[in-house]
Amino acid sequence: MANVSEYYSEKALDAMDKLCDEGKLSVKEIESWSSGHDRTPYAH
């Protein structure tokens, strides 16, 4: 039996595959996430 992290990892991959198949997401866009710095700026 797979552990919890493997279960949710597989669900996330399936969801991303579905979005790619529907044309709502591209592999190029997913790859761009690895170099993104999308932190919320906070005023101190």
PDB file of C-alpha atoms in Angstrom, residues 3-16:
ATOM      1  CA  ASN A   3       1.898   6.016   1.818  1.00  0.00           C
ATOM      2  CA  VAL A   4      -0.055   9.241   2.140  1.00  0.00           C
ATOM      3  CA  SER A   5       2.505  11.412   0.332  1.00  0.00           C
ATOM      4  CA  GLU A   6       2.599   9.036  -2.646  1.00  0.00           C
ATOM      5  CA  TYR A   7      -1.193   9.045  -2.787  1.00  0.00           C
ATOM      6  CA  TYR A   8      -1.453  12.831  -2.926  1.00  0.00           C
ATOM      7  CA  SER A   9       1.499  13.123  -5.277  1.00  0.00           C
ATOM      8  CA  GLU A  10      -0.253  10.802  -7.716  1.00  0.00           C
ATOM      9  CA  LYS A  11      -3.513  12.781  -7.407  1.00  0.00           C
ATOM     10  CA  ALA A  12      -1.644  16.044  -8.133  1.00  0.00           C
ATOM     11  CA  LEU A  13       0.065  14.536 -11.176  1.00  0.00           C
ATOM     12  CA  ASP A  14      -3.251  13.206 -12.483  1.00  0.00           C
ATOM     13  CA  ALA A  15      -4.854  16.638 -12.042  1.00  0.00           C
ATOM     14  CA  MET A  16      -1.988  18.377 -13.871  1.00  0.00           C
TER      15      MET A  16
END
